[in-house]
Structures are given as C-alpha cells and as structure tokens.
C-alpha cells in the first residue's frame, strides 16, 4: 500500500530508505519546482546513481520511460516507469552550492541543494560519501544543435509526476531546489515544496 | 621554455604537476586517440575539474576556445586556449572502468581509464579523492535534437592538439583510453599513445 505523501519542504532536502522493487512517485505539487534527486546503494553508500554512467548506458541526455539510471558500478538503480511531467529533466548540471550563489552575487548564505543532500542524509544518520551530479527532475535545460545550453522554466504542471522503481535497496534523497535568482523554478522565482509517495 | 614531449603510453595514464600560468599542449599524436583528462588543485585535491560545474558555467556541452573549465568550487582551473583538432570533445561520459568492460562482454581484466587515473596519481605519490567525470579530449559523442547520444570515431587528425592553460597550481592526469571494443578510438579499434608538452 502506498505511503502518505511525504513533503520535500520548500528550499530543503528529504531522504528515505527504499526497498528493492518499491516505487517512488515524485510529485511536482505546485508545478514548477525542480527536484534534485540522488540515490545511493543501501549496502554500500559509495555505489550511487551517476549521471555520467547513466548517459553512457541509456545513450540519451534525458532518461525516458523504460530507461534505467546506472550507478558508478554500472548497475541499474532507478528505472523511470511513468512520467506525466512533459519529459523534460536534466542530467547535465551540478547541484547548486554555496559557490554557485556567491557567483550569482549573493553575499549572504543561501540555501542550496548540495547542503540539502548532506542534511537529508544526516537526518537518517548516514553520510553521502561525495556529492554526485544529481538527476534534476523537472529541470529544463534545452540544448541547441551547436551544444549551447540555457536555464529555462519547467514545462511540468501542478500535480504532474514521475514514478521511479528501485532496482536495489537504496537511499533516495531529494532537494526542492532553492534557486530563486535564475528562473529554473519558474519565472516567478518562488521555490515551493514537492512531495513523494513510496509504494 | 616548453618541455620535451611527455608520452601518455597507449592504454595507460600519466600525471604531472603544473604551475599556475603554465600551458599544457595535448597532442593527438596518431590522430584518433581519446585522452581522458582530469585536473586537481595542488593545494587541495578534493577541489577538482568538474564537468557538471563546468557545463553550468560555460553553458555548452563542449568547451570552445576561450572557455574555462570550473572546479567543484566553481573556480576556473583550465582554460582552452587553442584547438586544432576539429573541436569535438566530450563532457558527458564517465571514464571507462572494469564494470564497463564487463558489460561489453570482457571476461578477462581490461585496462581502463579509471584505473589509469589512480595509477598515474600513485606515480606522483598522491591519490585522487574520487574519480571525477573526465574531460574526454578528442572524443566524439554527437547528440541529436531529441537528445540521443552515440559513440563515434574522432574527427581529429595526426598531430592535432589542444592547449590548456592552468588557472591554479594543479595536478593534471591523462589516460590514453584503452577502449578497443567500441570505435571511439577509431574504426580500427587500436589504442595508441599520445603526448603532452608543458611550457
């Protein structure tokens, strides 16, 4: 039976243990929220979902329904089962971090996805061995034929979602991206909460 | 004065200390050899060239002349000064590793770029803190409008090169990719040596 929806609070992270075979439905509750997503093998946290290994496996810039993301040991870890969001996600961009906001002109501390990953893992009394490049759900980074990239608002709508199946016992970690300088969370630049269901 | 050419032996790695302001000319000696490239801050090896941070900074899938690759602290580490190779390089694919060759059907151990990075650093009596996604010089991974990727032979020619300027004191590490199953090192699938000059 699916769990009740679990909140990923606006600008914050949330992690959970997921058993092999369980599915995680990640809901873009308000429609324009990017959700940085990581997955680590429960048995060995140094094995984790890797964008650079996944791209080599699926031979796509963005996973599509049926694709399995791979770990740094090239094993399937999460399979995309459903996607009602419009299918635009990102595998190219690093999680935002203190350095990113400093470069964008922030002089005060700013919430960021890198710190959110660490905090969400600490809440489970575990530690990420590093900050892998995340699967940025709902994040819209178009590319041109010439390889030029840009940061654009999501195309997802309120309540749209993806479903990911765990291919091993794992820890999943999410961050509701606090980016409010670029329009990556919508032109209103208002980070919001998102939710997930495990079942 | 530039150094004499230093060999990156076929199927092997080679690392060197580079001072801020020095340039490294990486020569595709025989024309079709992919050279996986990493850079680590000499002062703190946990700060290193990051493809996911660089793409966010340069907003391109492939660096072009004038672009600076960034570290995981979003600082410039290597700037592309010259490129006579045709301009096709790769920032998307993980270094090959034992898992890759196992997946490609190898039942015996196979040389691989991940092990070459580690060995080349050990030769300098240092250790890479992790295996960052490499800048794959001369590697031809085209993308379609729909985001489909493929592994293609290089377009570079014998003696063509890139010049990279060090923006901090750093350790540079190269691997002459031993991939001989896919045609990424040319349709002849014959890994070769490459060379670099420091000056």
Short mmCIF file of C-alpha atoms in Angstrom, two decimals:
data_model
loop_
_atom_site.label_atom_id
_atom_site.label_comp_id
_atom_site.label_asym_id
_atom_site.label_seq_id
_atom_site.Cartn_x
_atom_site.Cartn_y
_atom_site.Cartn_z
CA UNK A 1 0.00 0.00 0.00
CA UNK A 2 1.47 3.40 -0.88
CA UNK A 3 2.57 5.65 1.91
CA UNK A 4 1.01 9.01 2.60
CA UNK A 5 2.67 11.81 0.66
CA UNK A 6 5.93 12.87 2.24
CA UNK A 7 6.85 16.53 1.91
CA UNK A 8 10.07 17.82 0.46
CA UNK A 9 9.81 21.24 2.10
CA UNK A 10 10.46 24.31 0.01
CA UNK A 11 14.22 25.01 -0.18
CA UNK A 12 15.01 21.86 1.82
CA UNK A 13 16.02 18.23 1.42
CA UNK A 14 14.42 14.93 2.41
CA UNK A 15 15.79 11.40 2.20
CA UNK A 16 14.25 7.96 2.72
CA UNK A 17 15.15 4.27 2.66
CA UNK A 18 13.55 2.43 -0.25
CA UNK A 19 13.46 -1.33 -0.70
CA UNK A 20 14.27 -3.02 -4.00
CA UNK A 21 11.08 -3.29 -6.06
CA UNK A 22 9.35 -0.37 -4.38
CA UNK A 23 8.32 2.59 -6.47
CA UNK A 24 8.69 6.26 -5.65
CA UNK A 25 6.22 8.73 -7.13
CA UNK A 26 7.73 12.22 -7.18
CA UNK A 27 5.02 14.84 -7.48
CA UNK A 28 5.55 18.37 -8.72
CA UNK A 29 2.88 19.60 -6.33
CA UNK A 30 2.79 23.20 -7.49
CA UNK A 31 4.06 22.53 -10.98
CA UNK A 32 7.30 24.44 -11.40
CA UNK A 33 9.61 23.03 -8.76
CA UNK A 34 12.87 21.39 -9.73
CA UNK A 35 13.67 18.38 -7.53
CA UNK A 36 17.32 17.36 -7.39
CA UNK A 37 17.43 13.59 -6.87
CA UNK A 38 20.16 11.24 -5.69
CA UNK A 39 20.21 7.51 -4.95
CA UNK A 40 22.79 5.51 -3.00
CA UNK A 41 23.04 1.76 -2.57
CA UNK A 42 21.90 0.89 0.94
CA UNK A 43 24.54 -1.83 1.14
CA UNK A 44 27.41 0.44 0.11
CA UNK A 45 26.91 4.19 0.01
CA UNK A 46 29.98 4.57 -2.24
CA UNK A 47 27.88 2.99 -5.01
CA UNK A 48 25.41 5.63 -6.19
CA UNK A 49 23.40 6.83 -9.16
CA UNK A 50 25.77 8.51 -11.60
CA UNK A 51 24.69 10.79 -14.42
CA UNK A 52 27.88 10.17 -16.41
CA UNK A 53 27.50 6.40 -16.17
CA UNK A 54 23.76 6.59 -16.87
CA UNK A 55 24.22 8.65 -20.05
CA UNK A 56 26.71 6.06 -21.33
CA UNK A 57 24.17 3.32 -20.61
CA UNK A 58 20.96 4.87 -21.93
CA UNK A 59 22.72 6.90 -24.65
CA UNK A 60 20.40 9.84 -24.07
CA UNK A 61 20.75 13.25 -22.45
CA UNK A 62 17.46 12.72 -20.59
CA UNK A 63 16.01 9.39 -19.44
CA UNK A 64 12.71 8.39 -20.96
CA UNK A 65 10.10 5.91 -19.71
CA UNK A 66 11.69 2.47 -19.54
CA UNK A 67 15.24 3.73 -19.05
CA UNK A 68 17.26 2.63 -16.04
CA UNK A 69 19.70 5.02 -14.45
CA UNK A 70 23.01 3.35 -13.55
CA UNK A 71 25.34 3.51 -10.60
CA UNK A 72 29.05 4.26 -10.77
CA UNK A 73 29.36 0.44 -10.87
CA UNK A 74 27.10 0.44 -13.97
CA UNK A 75 24.25 -1.37 -12.24
CA UNK A 76 20.62 -0.28 -12.66
CA UNK A 77 19.47 1.64 -9.59
CA UNK A 78 16.31 3.54 -10.61
CA UNK A 79 14.03 2.85 -13.57
CA UNK A 80 11.69 5.53 -14.91
CA UNK A 81 8.27 3.87 -15.07
CA UNK A 82 5.90 6.80 -15.65
CA UNK A 83 6.24 10.46 -16.50
CA UNK A 84 3.34 12.89 -16.79
CA UNK A 85 5.55 15.99 -16.50
CA UNK A 86 6.31 16.57 -20.16
CA UNK A 87 9.52 14.57 -20.07
CA UNK A 88 12.00 17.38 -19.54
CA UNK A 89 14.55 16.65 -16.84
CA UNK A 90 18.25 17.40 -16.54
CA UNK A 91 21.33 15.23 -16.19
CA UNK A 92 23.89 17.91 -17.07
CA UNK A 93 24.04 20.42 -14.24
CA UNK A 94 25.69 20.18 -10.85
CA UNK A 95 23.61 20.69 -7.74
CA UNK A 96 23.63 24.31 -6.67
CA UNK A 97 26.04 25.09 -3.84
CA UNK A 98 27.47 27.98 -1.84
CA UNK A 99 29.90 28.73 -4.65
CA UNK A 100 27.06 28.99 -7.17
CA UNK A 101 25.17 31.59 -5.16
CA UNK A 102 28.33 33.52 -4.42
CA UNK A 103 28.95 33.64 -8.18
CA UNK A 104 25.38 34.84 -8.72
CA UNK A 105 26.04 37.76 -6.43
CA UNK A 106 24.71 36.54 -3.09
CA UNK A 107 26.63 38.00 -0.17
CA UNK A 108 24.56 36.20 2.49
CA UNK A 109 24.32 32.41 2.97
CA UNK A 110 21.77 30.84 0.61
CA UNK A 111 20.01 27.50 0.87
CA UNK A 112 21.43 25.10 -1.69
CA UNK A 113 20.91 21.57 -2.95
CA UNK A 114 24.39 20.36 -2.02
CA UNK A 115 23.88 21.23 1.64
CA UNK A 116 20.33 19.84 1.44
CA UNK A 117 21.67 16.47 0.30
CA UNK A 118 24.07 16.34 3.23
CA UNK A 119 21.41 17.41 5.72
CA UNK A 120 18.82 14.94 4.42
CA UNK A 121 21.32 12.10 4.81
CA UNK A 122 22.32 13.24 8.29
CA UNK A 123 18.64 13.09 9.23
CA UNK A 124 18.90 9.33 8.54
CA UNK A 125 22.19 9.14 10.49
CA UNK A 126 24.20 8.39 7.36
CA UNK A 127 26.57 10.43 5.21
CA UNK A 128 26.92 10.82 1.46
CA UNK A 129 30.49 9.94 0.52
CA UNK A 130 30.52 12.75 -2.07
CA UNK A 131 28.00 14.91 -3.94
CA UNK A 132 27.23 13.04 -7.16
CA UNK A 133 25.82 15.02 -10.05
CA UNK A 134 22.04 14.82 -9.46
CA UNK A 135 19.13 13.75 -11.62
CA UNK A 136 17.36 17.09 -11.75
CA UNK A 137 13.70 16.16 -12.10
CA UNK A 138 11.51 18.71 -13.92
CA UNK A 139 14.55 20.90 -14.70
CA UNK A 140 14.50 22.34 -18.20
CA UNK A 141 17.95 22.72 -19.73
CA UNK A 142 17.50 22.79 -23.52
CA UNK A 143 20.43 22.26 -25.87
CA UNK A 144 20.94 23.53 -29.39
CA UNK A 145 22.42 21.66 -32.33
CA UNK A 146 25.64 23.53 -31.57
CA UNK A 147 25.60 22.45 -27.94
CA UNK A 148 24.56 25.72 -26.30
CA UNK A 149 22.72 25.21 -23.01
CA UNK A 150 20.31 27.51 -21.18
CA UNK A 151 18.40 27.57 -17.90
CA UNK A 152 14.66 27.71 -18.59
CA UNK A 153 11.44 27.40 -16.55
CA UNK A 154 9.94 23.91 -16.17
CA UNK A 155 7.24 22.70 -18.56
CA UNK A 156 5.67 20.50 -15.87
CA UNK A 157 2.22 21.29 -14.44
CA UNK A 158 0.81 21.16 -10.91
CA UNK A 159 0.35 17.56 -9.80
CA UNK A 160 2.38 16.07 -12.61
CA UNK A 161 4.78 13.37 -11.54
CA UNK A 162 7.34 10.73 -12.34
CA UNK A 163 7.45 7.19 -10.97
CA UNK A 164 10.84 5.60 -10.29
CA UNK A 165 11.32 1.94 -9.37
CA UNK A 166 14.17 0.98 -7.03
CA UNK A 167 16.34 -1.72 -8.58
CA UNK A 168 18.23 -2.32 -5.32
CA UNK A 169 17.76 -1.44 -1.67
CA UNK A 170 18.70 2.21 -1.62
CA UNK A 171 18.61 5.60 -0.01
CA UNK A 172 16.86 8.22 -2.09
CA UNK A 173 17.49 11.89 -1.39
CA UNK A 174 15.63 14.86 -2.78
CA UNK A 175 16.14 18.61 -2.64
CA UNK A 176 13.44 21.09 -3.56
CA UNK A 177 15.87 23.41 -5.31
CA UNK A 178 16.08 26.84 -3.62
CA UNK A 179 17.22 28.60 -6.80
CA UNK A 180 15.44 31.99 -6.80
CA UNK A 181 17.83 34.02 -8.95
CA UNK A 182 17.60 32.10 -12.23
CA UNK A 183 14.08 31.18 -13.49
CA UNK A 184 14.74 27.46 -13.24
CA UNK A 185 11.86 27.07 -10.75
CA UNK A 186 9.54 29.24 -12.86
CA UNK A 187 9.59 32.86 -13.90
CA UNK A 188 8.14 33.80 -10.51
CA UNK A 189 11.37 32.56 -8.90
CA UNK A 190 9.42 31.15 -5.94
CA UNK A 191 10.76 27.81 -4.70
CA UNK A 192 7.94 25.60 -3.41
CA UNK A 193 7.51 22.26 -1.68
CA UNK A 194 7.14 18.99 -3.60
CA UNK A 195 6.05 15.55 -2.42
CA UNK A 196 6.81 11.88 -2.86
CA UNK A 197 4.96 8.63 -2.22
CA UNK A 198 6.56 5.24 -1.65
CA UNK A 199 4.69 2.08 -2.54
CA UNK B 1 60.82 27.04 -22.44
CA UNK B 2 58.49 24.15 -23.26
CA UNK B 3 59.37 20.70 -22.00
CA UNK B 4 60.14 17.81 -24.29
CA UNK B 5 57.05 15.83 -25.25
CA UNK B 6 55.94 13.52 -22.47
CA UNK B 7 54.34 10.25 -23.55
CA UNK B 8 50.95 9.07 -22.43
CA UNK B 9 51.60 5.42 -23.28
CA UNK B 10 48.95 3.51 -25.18
CA UNK B 11 46.30 2.16 -22.78
CA UNK B 12 47.98 3.87 -19.81
CA UNK B 13 47.84 7.00 -17.67
CA UNK B 14 50.31 9.80 -16.94
CA UNK B 15 50.05 12.68 -14.48
CA UNK B 16 52.15 15.79 -13.87
CA UNK B 17 52.32 18.83 -11.63
CA UNK B 18 51.56 22.07 -13.49
CA UNK B 19 52.08 25.58 -12.14
CA UNK B 20 49.51 28.33 -12.45
CA UNK B 21 50.02 30.14 -15.75
CA UNK B 22 51.73 27.23 -17.48
CA UNK B 23 50.15 25.77 -20.58
CA UNK B 24 49.74 22.13 -21.49
CA UNK B 25 49.65 21.15 -25.15
CA UNK B 26 47.92 17.79 -25.57
CA UNK B 27 48.83 16.22 -28.89
CA UNK B 28 46.80 13.54 -30.64
CA UNK B 29 50.00 12.03 -32.00
CA UNK B 30 48.42 9.41 -34.21
CA UNK B 31 45.13 11.23 -34.72
CA UNK B 32 42.39 9.04 -33.33
CA UNK B 33 43.22 8.62 -29.67
CA UNK B 34 40.79 9.78 -26.98
CA UNK B 35 42.60 11.28 -23.98
CA UNK B 36 40.62 11.33 -20.74
CA UNK B 37 41.75 14.36 -18.76
CA UNK B 38 41.43 15.32 -15.10
CA UNK B 39 42.76 18.24 -13.07
CA UNK B 40 43.03 18.57 -9.29
CA UNK B 41 44.02 21.61 -7.25
CA UNK B 42 47.55 21.08 -5.98
CA UNK B 43 46.63 22.80 -2.71
CA UNK B 44 43.55 20.64 -2.08
CA UNK B 45 42.98 17.51 -4.14
CA UNK B 46 39.30 17.50 -3.14
CA UNK B 47 38.87 20.53 -5.40
CA UNK B 48 38.99 19.30 -8.98
CA UNK B 49 37.76 19.97 -12.50
CA UNK B 50 34.10 19.05 -12.69
CA UNK B 51 32.17 18.52 -15.90
CA UNK B 52 28.80 19.25 -14.26
CA UNK B 53 30.05 22.52 -12.77
CA UNK B 54 31.83 23.47 -15.99
CA UNK B 55 28.73 22.94 -18.14
CA UNK B 56 26.76 25.22 -15.81
CA UNK B 57 29.48 27.85 -16.15
CA UNK B 58 30.17 27.75 -19.88
CA UNK B 59 26.59 26.80 -20.82
CA UNK B 60 27.86 24.49 -23.54
CA UNK B 61 28.09 20.72 -23.94
CA UNK B 62 31.68 21.08 -25.23
CA UNK B 63 34.17 23.80 -24.29
CA UNK B 64 35.32 26.05 -27.08
CA UNK B 65 38.42 28.26 -27.32
CA UNK B 66 38.30 30.85 -24.55
CA UNK B 67 36.16 28.75 -22.20
CA UNK B 68 37.38 27.96 -18.70
CA UNK B 69 36.52 24.66 -17.11
CA UNK B 70 35.47 25.01 -13.48
CA UNK B 71 36.18 23.08 -10.33
CA UNK B 72 33.57 21.69 -7.96
CA UNK B 73 34.12 25.00 -6.13
CA UNK B 74 33.22 26.85 -9.37
CA UNK B 75 36.69 28.31 -9.84
CA UNK B 76 38.44 28.32 -13.23
CA UNK B 77 41.04 25.55 -13.39
CA UNK B 78 41.85 25.02 -17.09
CA UNK B 79 41.20 27.40 -19.98
CA UNK B 80 41.10 26.15 -23.57
CA UNK B 81 43.49 28.42 -25.49
CA UNK B 82 43.90 26.63 -28.82
CA UNK B 83 42.26 23.70 -30.58
CA UNK B 84 43.34 22.35 -33.96
CA UNK B 85 41.51 19.04 -33.51
CA UNK B 86 38.15 19.96 -35.03
CA UNK B 87 36.65 20.97 -31.71
CA UNK B 88 34.88 17.74 -30.82
CA UNK B 89 35.45 16.65 -27.24
CA UNK B 90 33.19 15.07 -24.66
CA UNK B 91 31.99 16.14 -21.23
CA UNK B 92 29.14 13.63 -20.93
CA UNK B 93 30.61 10.17 -20.49
CA UNK B 94 32.17 8.54 -17.45
CA UNK B 95 35.69 7.20 -17.66
CA UNK B 96 35.70 3.55 -18.68
CA UNK B 97 36.13 1.13 -15.81
CA UNK B 98 36.11 -2.58 -15.01
CA UNK B 99 32.31 -2.55 -14.92
CA UNK B 100 32.15 -1.06 -18.42
CA UNK B 101 34.28 -3.79 -19.96
CA UNK B 102 32.42 -6.48 -18.07
CA UNK B 103 29.20 -5.09 -19.54
CA UNK B 104 30.77 -5.12 -23.01
CA UNK B 105 31.44 -8.84 -22.64
CA UNK B 106 35.03 -8.92 -21.41
CA UNK B 107 35.68 -11.89 -19.14
CA UNK B 108 39.36 -11.03 -18.55
CA UNK B 109 40.70 -7.87 -16.86
CA UNK B 110 40.89 -4.92 -19.27
CA UNK B 111 42.93 -1.73 -19.00
CA UNK B 112 40.64 1.17 -18.18
CA UNK B 113 40.79 4.93 -17.67
CA UNK B 114 39.55 4.82 -14.07
CA UNK B 115 42.43 2.58 -13.00
CA UNK B 116 44.81 4.65 -15.14
CA UNK B 117 43.84 7.80 -13.24
CA UNK B 118 44.55 6.11 -9.93
CA UNK B 119 47.87 4.67 -11.14
CA UNK B 120 49.05 7.96 -12.64
CA UNK B 121 48.38 9.73 -9.34
CA UNK B 122 50.09 6.96 -7.35
CA UNK B 123 53.15 7.50 -9.56
CA UNK B 124 53.27 11.03 -8.07
CA UNK B 125 52.72 9.65 -4.56
CA UNK B 126 49.27 11.22 -4.31
CA UNK B 127 45.75 9.86 -4.51
CA UNK B 128 42.64 11.09 -6.30
CA UNK B 129 39.87 11.50 -3.70
CA UNK B 130 37.31 10.17 -6.20
CA UNK B 131 37.02 9.65 -9.96
CA UNK B 132 35.51 12.84 -11.34
CA UNK B 133 33.80 12.68 -14.71
CA UNK B 134 36.66 13.40 -17.15
CA UNK B 135 37.09 15.92 -19.94
CA UNK B 136 37.40 13.44 -22.78
CA UNK B 137 39.63 15.21 -25.29
CA UNK B 138 39.10 14.24 -28.95
CA UNK B 139 36.14 12.01 -28.02
CA UNK B 140 33.23 12.28 -30.44
CA UNK B 141 29.84 11.86 -28.80
CA UNK B 142 27.29 13.56 -31.04
CA UNK B 143 23.79 14.40 -29.80
CA UNK B 144 20.57 14.71 -31.76
CA UNK B 145 17.83 17.31 -31.32
CA UNK B 146 15.99 14.65 -29.35
CA UNK B 147 18.97 14.02 -27.08
CA UNK B 148 20.12 10.66 -28.46
CA UNK B 149 23.85 10.08 -27.97
CA UNK B 150 26.23 7.80 -29.85
CA UNK B 151 29.88 6.73 -29.65
CA UNK B 152 31.69 7.72 -32.87
CA UNK B 153 35.29 7.80 -34.10
CA UNK B 154 37.29 11.01 -33.51
CA UNK B 155 37.44 13.71 -36.19
CA UNK B 156 40.92 14.80 -35.08
CA UNK B 157 43.99 14.23 -37.27
CA UNK B 158 47.54 13.12 -36.51
CA UNK B 159 49.44 15.86 -34.71
CA UNK B 160 46.40 17.97 -33.96
CA UNK B 161 46.26 19.34 -30.45
CA UNK B 162 44.62 21.44 -27.79
CA UNK B 163 46.36 23.91 -25.47
CA UNK B 164 45.06 24.26 -21.92
CA UNK B 165 46.24 26.96 -19.50
CA UNK B 166 46.42 26.16 -15.80
CA UNK B 167 44.48 28.72 -13.76
CA UNK B 168 45.87 27.43 -10.46
CA UNK B 169 48.68 25.15 -9.37
CA UNK B 170 47.33 21.74 -10.23
CA UNK B 171 47.88 18.09 -10.96
CA UNK B 172 46.85 17.11 -14.44
CA UNK B 173 46.18 13.45 -15.22
CA UNK B 174 45.67 11.86 -18.61
CA UNK B 175 44.65 8.42 -19.78
CA UNK B 176 45.13 7.22 -23.35
CA UNK B 177 41.78 5.43 -23.42
CA UNK B 178 42.18 1.66 -23.91
CA UNK B 179 38.71 1.24 -25.42
CA UNK B 180 39.07 -1.34 -28.21
CA UNK B 181 35.54 -2.68 -28.39
CA UNK B 182 33.63 0.46 -29.37
CA UNK B 183 35.11 2.59 -32.25
CA UNK B 184 35.69 5.59 -30.01
CA UNK B 185 39.45 5.46 -30.75
CA UNK B 186 38.84 5.00 -34.49
CA UNK B 187 37.25 2.26 -36.52
CA UNK B 188 40.49 0.29 -36.34
CA UNK B 189 39.94 -0.05 -32.57
CA UNK B 190 43.68 0.34 -31.92
CA UNK B 191 44.51 2.42 -28.85
CA UNK B 192 47.71 4.40 -29.33
CA UNK B 193 50.00 6.68 -27.36
CA UNK B 194 49.51 10.43 -27.16
CA UNK B 195 51.82 13.18 -25.90
CA UNK B 196 51.79 16.41 -23.96
CA UNK B 197 54.14 19.37 -23.59
CA UNK B 198 54.30 21.73 -20.63
CA UNK B 199 55.50 25.27 -21.10
#
